[in-house]
Amino acid sequence: MKYVWSAAAAAALLCLGCESSDSKSPNEVSGKSSGLTTAHAESEAIEELQSKEIEPRTSSSETVYEEEEAIHMIFAGDVMFEWSLEDTVAQHGPDYPFEHVSESVQQADYAIANLETAVTDHAQPYEKIYNFQADADHLTGLVNAGFDFVSLANNHTMDYREAGLLDTVESLDEAGLDHAGAGADKSEAYAPHTVELHGKTIKILAFSEVLPSVDWYAGENKPGIASGYQRERVVQKIAAADDSADYVLVYMHWGNEGEHTPEEATRTYAESMVSAGADAVVGTHPHVLQGFEFFDDQPVAYSIGNFLFPDYVEGPTAETGLLHFKLQDGDVAMSFEPWHIDQDQVVDQGEAYQGKVMQFLADHSYGVSINGFDIHPKP
């Protein structure tokens, strides 16, 4: 380290010289003798000062800003545990479907999926074409894979009616999985889940714009789902969450099954959410991948597809991935890591497959630039 002379040090040395010339000792009888004594004293003072590391002064106007620690969050798509997955989990255990992807999921500070299965043994299904049901053992696989939270705002959480929903919530609580988007009443269903990560407050809201009936809406004293149909209310909930959070993330169940392009109304809806305070919006329900868009530099992923579905999925419905968000200094950076569903497992299909998926997403996005897995708004 270089030695830095301060004004105080110079003044101290100057004072030492003054004292040596004004206060003569008995031995200082001649100018020659006095000069030698003064020079010797000054030399000792210099050596003493130089032996100490004097830190440079920092101007009071200078402020050092430390970069805050990044928060790594992962979103995964639709998870359904019925049909072939019942036998697969019974034979191989609940960790088997995620054994290849769990290492990637566990890198996150917080990982989120959309649970499209009622976790209940309730026997009376709702009257519709598809009803999905599983036992609580399946949740162990999600937890062990590294997931922390599931959205319940979708068109399957109440497949086994209100009793099935309440069973699901109870099972999630027992498994240690956080949740939002449904509950015992309107207040619980529409409430954001709050999590503190690296000293920052993150609020996660979940809504569904795909519900079989108004009977599924959560009410004042009625279990149900947080409806996404009432867009003004959704925007108000986002704005309220933004008032007391560092980041607000929204998980939406919306769109049309099998379509790779969102409707214009969906894009407008996403923009209104960002304007209200959402820092990122993530969509599911189409069961296929859709592209990305940014509004005011805030990311929107219109559909991240299935994540774990039974072995009937193939082609586009088997294309999946992990959506990564890096939250830092008020910004949200986005990337997408392609995976594939094959025989009841989420598997890595290699670089050629990944490149193909990323090119597809680039072709179906709006005003974005994709470099590898990273997704940015075009300048």
XYZ file of C-alpha atoms in Angstrom:
379
model
C 0.000 0.000 0.000
C 1.253 3.504 -0.738
C 1.685 5.789 2.231
C -0.540 8.819 2.108
C 0.438 11.918 3.908
C -2.390 13.749 5.609
C -2.502 17.394 6.576
C -2.485 16.321 10.218
C 0.735 14.382 9.759
C 2.433 17.306 8.054
C 1.319 19.652 10.812
C 2.669 17.293 13.455
C 6.058 17.229 11.772
C 6.060 21.015 11.416
C 5.304 21.440 15.114
C 8.120 19.060 16.006
C 10.564 21.244 14.076
C 9.308 24.366 15.844
C 9.774 22.848 19.266
C 13.307 21.690 18.431
C 14.449 25.179 17.432
C 12.711 27.114 20.204
C 13.479 24.883 23.189
C 17.226 24.342 23.504
C 18.508 21.606 25.763
C 21.656 22.215 27.895
C 23.724 20.280 25.408
C 22.593 22.440 22.482
C 25.415 24.951 22.884
C 26.244 25.573 19.286
C 24.342 25.966 16.071
C 26.058 22.945 14.621
C 25.111 20.757 17.538
C 21.541 22.069 17.544
C 21.180 21.421 13.815
C 22.294 17.818 14.128
C 19.884 17.234 17.004
C 16.954 18.762 15.111
C 17.700 16.788 11.950
C 17.908 13.589 13.961
C 14.570 14.294 15.641
C 12.909 15.063 12.312
C 14.313 11.859 10.822
C 12.896 9.801 13.691
C 9.507 11.484 13.304
C 9.423 10.718 9.583
C 10.323 7.067 10.199
C 7.599 6.787 12.846
C 4.962 8.251 10.541
C 6.035 6.108 7.611
C 5.842 2.990 9.766
C 2.085 3.536 10.024
C -0.307 2.945 7.148
C -2.383 6.062 6.914
C -5.589 5.350 5.008
C -6.644 7.850 2.373
C -9.541 10.025 3.370
C -12.868 9.622 1.644
C -14.824 12.694 0.805
C -18.117 12.917 2.658
C -19.778 13.319 -0.737
C -18.480 9.931 -1.925
C -20.920 7.007 -1.363
C -19.966 3.384 -1.954
C -22.882 1.262 -3.232
C -22.725 -2.487 -2.735
C -24.449 -4.671 -5.306
C -27.277 -6.523 -3.579
C -27.314 -10.300 -3.581
C -29.196 -11.770 -6.535
C -32.322 -13.845 -5.898
C -32.708 -16.885 -8.147
C -36.276 -18.039 -8.738
C -37.552 -20.840 -10.969
C -41.010 -21.337 -12.464
C -42.136 -24.690 -13.876
C -45.378 -25.403 -15.719
C -48.328 -27.754 -15.259
C -47.872 -30.801 -13.015
C -50.408 -33.635 -13.120
C -50.012 -36.868 -11.139
C -52.815 -39.087 -12.476
C -53.104 -41.769 -15.174
C -49.758 -43.417 -16.011
C -47.970 -41.454 -13.296
C -49.928 -43.288 -10.605
C -48.373 -46.612 -11.612
C -44.962 -45.064 -12.269
C -44.752 -43.494 -8.822
C -46.106 -46.640 -7.169
C -43.385 -48.686 -8.885
C -40.392 -46.314 -8.725
C -41.219 -43.880 -5.934
C -42.207 -40.197 -5.912
C -38.707 -38.910 -6.744
C -38.477 -40.838 -10.020
C -40.254 -38.317 -12.302
C -37.833 -35.552 -11.235
C -34.569 -37.445 -10.782
C -32.906 -35.847 -13.827
C -34.136 -32.290 -13.337
C -33.956 -31.958 -9.550
C -30.353 -30.734 -9.534
C -31.342 -27.778 -11.706
C -34.412 -26.995 -9.605
C -32.402 -27.075 -6.394
C -30.123 -24.298 -7.657
C -32.955 -21.825 -7.086
C -33.580 -19.883 -3.917
C -37.279 -20.545 -4.497
C -38.976 -22.825 -7.036
C -42.606 -22.719 -8.187
C -44.892 -25.049 -10.168
C -48.584 -25.221 -11.120
C -50.313 -28.193 -9.470
C -53.145 -29.463 -11.679
C -54.255 -32.324 -9.452
C -56.556 -32.441 -6.453
C -54.719 -34.118 -3.584
C -57.632 -35.894 -1.956
C -59.432 -39.194 -1.535
C -62.796 -37.489 -1.859
C -64.991 -39.652 -4.085
C -67.374 -37.177 -5.711
C -65.898 -35.481 -8.803
C -67.168 -32.324 -10.393
C -69.239 -32.976 -13.524
C -66.792 -32.327 -16.355
C -64.694 -34.303 -18.832
C -61.344 -34.504 -17.031
C -60.912 -34.820 -13.278
C -57.470 -35.419 -11.765
C -56.809 -36.855 -8.330
C -53.726 -38.078 -6.448
C -52.641 -38.992 -2.940
C -50.311 -36.933 -0.799
C -47.285 -39.179 -1.414
C -46.831 -37.517 -4.800
C -46.098 -34.207 -3.089
C -42.977 -35.745 -1.584
C -41.475 -35.883 -5.061
C -42.074 -32.176 -5.601
C -40.522 -31.276 -2.258
C -37.492 -33.523 -2.738
C -36.973 -32.128 -6.233
C -36.578 -28.677 -4.715
C -39.975 -27.059 -5.183
C -41.180 -24.626 -2.545
C -44.535 -23.398 -3.856
C -47.440 -24.477 -6.060
C -50.148 -22.422 -7.693
C -53.681 -23.667 -7.106
C -55.297 -21.206 -9.511
C -56.337 -23.523 -12.330
C -59.210 -25.582 -13.693
C -58.350 -28.811 -11.819
C -57.801 -27.842 -8.179
C -61.541 -28.272 -7.504
C -62.014 -31.389 -9.643
C -63.264 -33.065 -6.481
C -65.304 -30.108 -5.335
C -64.805 -27.911 -2.292
C -63.943 -30.860 -0.066
C -61.179 -31.871 -2.463
C -59.800 -28.332 -2.475
C -59.667 -28.176 1.311
C -57.970 -31.598 1.408
C -55.408 -30.323 -1.098
C -54.608 -27.234 0.967
C -54.230 -29.350 4.098
C -51.921 -31.808 2.320
C -49.760 -28.994 0.963
C -49.430 -27.474 4.414
C -48.416 -30.830 5.863
C -45.859 -31.321 3.084
C -44.374 -27.880 3.657
C -45.327 -26.526 0.231
C -46.393 -22.894 0.033
C -49.372 -22.042 -2.175
C -51.643 -19.295 -3.475
C -54.589 -18.916 -5.832
C -57.225 -20.887 -3.907
C -58.461 -21.227 -0.372
C -61.228 -21.567 2.159
C -62.736 -18.210 1.180
C -62.198 -15.160 -1.018
C -59.755 -13.536 1.367
C -57.506 -16.585 1.425
C -57.782 -17.341 -2.288
C -56.833 -13.859 -3.493
C -54.134 -13.231 -0.907
C -50.546 -13.127 -2.162
C -48.028 -15.493 -0.672
C -45.167 -13.542 0.879
C -41.616 -14.868 1.078
C -38.471 -13.136 2.340
C -35.324 -13.934 0.352
C -31.935 -12.281 0.873
C -33.570 -9.451 2.771
C -36.155 -8.705 0.072
C -39.930 -9.115 0.262
C -41.421 -11.043 -2.651
C -45.172 -11.430 -3.132
C -46.598 -14.117 -5.401
C -50.171 -13.932 -6.683
C -51.997 -16.581 -8.691
C -55.211 -16.297 -10.726
C -57.090 -18.456 -13.215
C -58.904 -17.169 -16.277
C -59.887 -20.759 -17.101
C -62.603 -22.126 -14.790
C -65.477 -24.528 -15.588
C -68.120 -22.513 -13.764
C -68.733 -19.499 -11.554
C -69.311 -22.115 -8.853
C -65.520 -22.392 -8.688
C -65.031 -18.744 -7.696
C -63.992 -18.220 -4.091
C -66.633 -16.318 -2.107
C -67.046 -14.563 1.210
C -67.612 -17.817 3.068
C -67.049 -20.227 0.209
C -63.938 -22.207 -0.755
C -62.773 -21.661 -4.306
C -60.279 -20.297 -6.809
C -58.939 -16.785 -7.343
C -60.685 -15.871 -10.583
C -58.723 -14.044 -13.254
C -61.799 -13.104 -15.269
C -62.392 -9.894 -13.327
C -59.376 -8.060 -14.695
C -59.920 -4.848 -12.787
C -59.866 -6.758 -9.505
C -56.690 -8.609 -10.524
C -54.966 -5.328 -11.329
C -56.070 -3.907 -7.966
C -54.677 -6.936 -6.118
C -51.344 -6.525 -7.902
C -51.177 -2.817 -7.083
C -51.958 -3.515 -3.425
C -49.214 -6.144 -3.246
C -46.759 -3.769 -4.884
C -47.268 -1.254 -2.078
C -45.512 -3.525 0.423
C -43.144 -5.668 -1.653
C -39.780 -5.371 -3.350
C -40.933 -7.711 -6.125
C -44.383 -8.887 -7.244
C -44.639 -12.057 -9.357
C -47.902 -13.176 -10.976
C -48.740 -16.740 -12.047
C -51.672 -16.764 -14.509
C -53.685 -19.694 -15.817
C -55.009 -18.410 -19.158
C -55.085 -18.817 -22.920
C -56.205 -21.569 -25.280
C -55.038 -25.161 -25.195
C -52.675 -26.204 -27.974
C -52.102 -22.677 -29.305
C -48.567 -21.299 -29.515
C -49.637 -17.656 -29.830
C -51.454 -15.662 -27.136
C -54.510 -13.650 -28.062
C -54.142 -9.884 -28.295
C -56.424 -9.566 -25.275
C -53.974 -11.687 -23.279
C -51.077 -9.438 -24.235
C -53.081 -6.381 -23.235
C -53.933 -8.054 -19.932
C -50.256 -8.768 -19.282
C -49.324 -5.160 -19.978
C -51.954 -3.931 -17.519
C -50.526 -6.220 -14.826
C -47.051 -4.817 -15.357
C -48.425 -1.280 -15.261
C -50.065 -2.104 -11.918
C -46.780 -3.250 -10.400
C -46.059 -6.830 -11.517
C -42.327 -7.392 -11.954
C -42.915 -10.597 -13.924
C -45.921 -12.495 -15.289
C -45.862 -16.240 -16.006
C -48.601 -18.161 -17.803
C -49.801 -21.750 -18.099
C -52.794 -23.724 -19.429
C -52.141 -24.010 -23.204
C -50.060 -27.191 -22.486
C -47.540 -25.999 -25.082
C -44.825 -23.368 -25.057
C -45.533 -19.790 -26.060
C -43.160 -16.876 -26.466
C -42.009 -13.968 -24.353
C -42.491 -10.224 -24.225
C -41.291 -7.285 -22.120
C -43.292 -4.291 -20.975
C -41.193 -1.509 -19.439
C -38.369 -4.071 -19.226
C -40.515 -6.401 -17.092
C -40.706 -9.981 -18.456
C -43.821 -11.889 -19.487
C -43.761 -15.616 -20.326
C -47.120 -16.369 -21.925
C -47.006 -20.152 -21.472
C -44.285 -22.406 -20.112
C -46.235 -25.534 -21.052
C -46.525 -28.809 -19.199
C -43.804 -29.702 -16.741
C -44.813 -33.209 -15.702
C -47.731 -34.865 -17.471
C -48.543 -38.548 -18.122
C -46.904 -40.508 -20.912
C -49.528 -39.605 -23.522
C -47.782 -36.265 -24.139
C -45.605 -36.058 -27.233
C -44.292 -33.483 -29.657
C -45.112 -29.913 -28.579
C -46.963 -31.023 -25.432
C -43.799 -32.807 -24.254
C -41.626 -29.714 -24.716
C -41.026 -28.111 -21.357
C -38.418 -26.254 -19.376
C -37.471 -24.233 -16.341
C -38.035 -20.492 -16.420
C -35.305 -18.721 -14.456
C -35.597 -15.246 -12.948
C -32.701 -13.325 -11.433
C -33.989 -10.574 -9.147
C -31.386 -7.945 -8.331
C -31.309 -4.187 -7.721
C -34.973 -3.890 -8.692
C -34.506 -5.612 -12.057
C -35.687 -9.033 -13.243
C -33.526 -10.935 -15.737
C -35.095 -13.927 -17.523
C -33.759 -17.130 -19.056
C -35.312 -20.422 -20.141
C -33.746 -23.871 -19.818
C -35.391 -26.432 -22.161
C -36.293 -29.913 -20.903
C -38.467 -32.713 -22.270
C -41.158 -35.028 -20.877
C -40.489 -38.667 -21.716
C -42.191 -41.703 -20.157
C -43.227 -39.929 -16.969
C -39.888 -38.214 -16.428
C -38.483 -34.749 -17.086
C -35.304 -35.410 -19.077
C -32.439 -33.617 -20.803
C -32.551 -34.035 -24.588
C -29.194 -32.433 -25.373
C -27.932 -29.274 -27.055
C -29.552 -29.805 -30.458
C -32.980 -30.104 -28.861
C -32.338 -27.100 -26.644
C -31.306 -24.994 -29.619
C -34.423 -26.011 -31.519
C -36.687 -25.033 -28.604
C -34.983 -21.680 -28.111
C -35.299 -20.881 -31.813
C -38.982 -21.765 -31.683
C -39.454 -19.444 -28.721
C -37.581 -16.659 -30.493
C -39.881 -17.053 -33.501
C -42.964 -16.809 -31.277
C -41.890 -13.895 -29.075
C -42.431 -10.153 -29.326
C -39.527 -7.735 -29.451
C -37.037 -9.967 -27.686
C -33.459 -11.010 -28.285
C -32.400 -14.530 -27.267
C -28.749 -15.379 -26.659
C -28.306 -18.975 -25.580
C -30.873 -19.374 -22.807
C -30.937 -15.666 -21.916
C -33.889 -13.548 -23.029
C -33.662 -9.755 -23.280
C -35.804 -6.969 -24.706
C -34.491 -5.701 -28.012
C -32.835 -2.274 -27.702
